[in-house]
XYZ file of C-alpha atoms in Angstrom:
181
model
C 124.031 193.314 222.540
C 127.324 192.546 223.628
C 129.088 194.621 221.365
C 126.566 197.016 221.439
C 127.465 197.466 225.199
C 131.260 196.862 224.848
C 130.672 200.206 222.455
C 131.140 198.359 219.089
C 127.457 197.936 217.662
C 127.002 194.987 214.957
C 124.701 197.758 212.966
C 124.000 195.427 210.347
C 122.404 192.710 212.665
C 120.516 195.522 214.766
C 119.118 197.278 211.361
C 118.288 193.369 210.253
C 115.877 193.244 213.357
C 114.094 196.228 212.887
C 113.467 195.935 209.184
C 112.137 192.364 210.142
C 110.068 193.955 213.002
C 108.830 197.098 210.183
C 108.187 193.960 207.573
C 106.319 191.583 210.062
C 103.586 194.681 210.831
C 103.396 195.522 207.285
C 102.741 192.075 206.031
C 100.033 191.635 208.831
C 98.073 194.228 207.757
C 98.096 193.378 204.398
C 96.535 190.366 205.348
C 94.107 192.012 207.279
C 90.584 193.546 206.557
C 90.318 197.375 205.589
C 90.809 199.261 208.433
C 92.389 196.952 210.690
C 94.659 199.151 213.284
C 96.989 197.061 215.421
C 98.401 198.091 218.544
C 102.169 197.568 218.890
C 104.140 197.498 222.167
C 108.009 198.074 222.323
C 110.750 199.962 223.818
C 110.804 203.349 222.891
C 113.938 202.763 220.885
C 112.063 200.893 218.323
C 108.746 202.528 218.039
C 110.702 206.039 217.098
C 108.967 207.593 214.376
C 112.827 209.649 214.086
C 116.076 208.041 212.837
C 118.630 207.931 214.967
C 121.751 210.330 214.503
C 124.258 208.772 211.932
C 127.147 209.494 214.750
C 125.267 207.968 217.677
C 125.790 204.524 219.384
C 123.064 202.985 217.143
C 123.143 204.275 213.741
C 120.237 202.137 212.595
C 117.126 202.526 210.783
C 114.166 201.679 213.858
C 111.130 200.364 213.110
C 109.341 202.838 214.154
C 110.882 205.377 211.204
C 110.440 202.283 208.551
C 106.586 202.076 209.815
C 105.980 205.560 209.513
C 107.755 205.753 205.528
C 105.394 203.590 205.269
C 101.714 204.046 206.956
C 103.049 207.911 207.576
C 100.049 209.627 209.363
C 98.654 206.375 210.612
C 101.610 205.440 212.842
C 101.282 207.088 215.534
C 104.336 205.944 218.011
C 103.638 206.788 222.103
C 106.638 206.756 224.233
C 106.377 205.236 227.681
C 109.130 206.674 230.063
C 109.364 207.113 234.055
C 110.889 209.495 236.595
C 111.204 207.169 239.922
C 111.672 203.636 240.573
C 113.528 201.360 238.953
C 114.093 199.928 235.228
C 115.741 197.663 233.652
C 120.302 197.850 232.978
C 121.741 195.992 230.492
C 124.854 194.184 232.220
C 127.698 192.447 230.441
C 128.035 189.302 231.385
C 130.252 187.065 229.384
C 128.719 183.819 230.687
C 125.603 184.483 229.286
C 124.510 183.015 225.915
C 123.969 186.604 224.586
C 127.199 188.295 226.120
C 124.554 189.929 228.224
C 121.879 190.611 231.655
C 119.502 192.411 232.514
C 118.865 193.239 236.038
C 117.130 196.115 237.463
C 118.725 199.470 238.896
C 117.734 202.763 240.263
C 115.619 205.311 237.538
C 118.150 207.937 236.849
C 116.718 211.402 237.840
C 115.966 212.873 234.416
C 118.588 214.741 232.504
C 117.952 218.695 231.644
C 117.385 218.486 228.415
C 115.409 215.373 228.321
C 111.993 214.812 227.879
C 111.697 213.042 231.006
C 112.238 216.684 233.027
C 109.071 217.839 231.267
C 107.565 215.760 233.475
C 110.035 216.152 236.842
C 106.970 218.232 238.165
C 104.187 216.060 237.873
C 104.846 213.425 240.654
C 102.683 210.998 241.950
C 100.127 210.678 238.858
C 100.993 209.655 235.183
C 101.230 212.297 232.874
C 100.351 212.385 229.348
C 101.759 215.001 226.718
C 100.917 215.328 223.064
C 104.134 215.999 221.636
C 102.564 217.524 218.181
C 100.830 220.348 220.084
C 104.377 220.583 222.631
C 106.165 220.752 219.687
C 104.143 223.025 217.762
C 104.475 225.400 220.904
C 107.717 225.420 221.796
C 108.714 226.565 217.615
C 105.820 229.162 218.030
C 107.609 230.311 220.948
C 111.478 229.445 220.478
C 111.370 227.415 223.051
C 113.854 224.709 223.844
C 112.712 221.115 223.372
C 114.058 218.005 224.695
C 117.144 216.967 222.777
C 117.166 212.889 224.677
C 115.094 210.474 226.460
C 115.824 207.718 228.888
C 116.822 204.236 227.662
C 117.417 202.033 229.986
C 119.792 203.771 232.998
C 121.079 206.053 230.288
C 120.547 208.980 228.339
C 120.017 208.761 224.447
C 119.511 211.970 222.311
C 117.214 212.100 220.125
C 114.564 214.363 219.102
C 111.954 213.474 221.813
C 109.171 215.577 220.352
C 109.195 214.922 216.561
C 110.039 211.240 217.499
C 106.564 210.316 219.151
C 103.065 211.756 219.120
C 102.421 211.256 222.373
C 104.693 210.656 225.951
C 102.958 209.116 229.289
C 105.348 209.347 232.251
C 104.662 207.128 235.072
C 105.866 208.310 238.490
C 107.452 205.090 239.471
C 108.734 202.525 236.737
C 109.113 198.350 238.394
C 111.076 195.904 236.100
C 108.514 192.829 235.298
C 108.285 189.640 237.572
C 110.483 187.864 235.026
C 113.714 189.946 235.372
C 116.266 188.260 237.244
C 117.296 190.119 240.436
């Protein structure tokens, strides 16, 4: 993470973890009954049914694209994002065993072309969207969609809509207990 941050990504060791995160899902449900569904929490960054651009920060394969090669209409990835509050930063920190901190900051207001301003409206409830049916819309109607999403305190692009089949936005984001402030 430290090179990752530093702006020199080991891609090999990130594309490692997420085919070991794709494999460990896919070997559970072999081992499971018919019809076993599992429900899998991560950061949006790994659940991504999309790859990510080949000229981005993280050129990697997620998990999220391996799982749906593989179970295609039965993965259905929902993104979890916020407009308010705070979240989590990743900090260098060069004392630290992994060259890195987390620590929580301010919720960026959402960019313009994010998927988060779909939701800059809705304050003071969570929101749900089914990106399919936004998606489907928008093309009907050559309308824009979101080109990024929040990770972390920054902006990432990638195609919010064709990269999850659903998006709940919470109002007000809080780091867990366990985050060192």
């Amino acid at each position: 993470m430290a090179e990752a941050l530093a702006g020199a990504p080991d891609n090999l060791a990130f594309a490692a973890r997420e085919r070991y995160l794709a494999d460990t899902l896919l070997e559970f449900l072999e081992r499971s009954g018919p019809g076993t569904r599992v429900v899998l929490v991560g950061h949006n960054a790994h659940i991504q049914r999309s790859a990510n651009p080949a000229d981005g920060p993280l050129t990697v394969t997620p998990m999220g694209n391996l799982l749906s090669r593989a179970l295609g209409a039965q993965y259905v990835p929902i993104a979890l994002t916020g407009n308010g509050g705070e979240t989590v930063e990743n900090v260098p920190d060069p004392e630290h065993p992994l060259g890195m901190r987390w620590g929580p900051a301010a919720t960026p207001e959402a960019a313009p072309d994010s998927v988060e301003a779909l939701f800059a409206g809705v304050p003071g409830e969570p929101a749900l969207v089914d990106a399919r049916a936004l998606r489907a819309y928008a093309r009907r109607h050559g309308l824009a969609e979101p080109v990024r999403t929040r990770l972390d305190t920054t902006f990432i692009e990638i195609p919010a809509l064709e990269a999850f089949d659903g998006i709940i936005c919470l109002p007000d984001t809080t780091p867990s207990a366990d985050t060192p402030r």
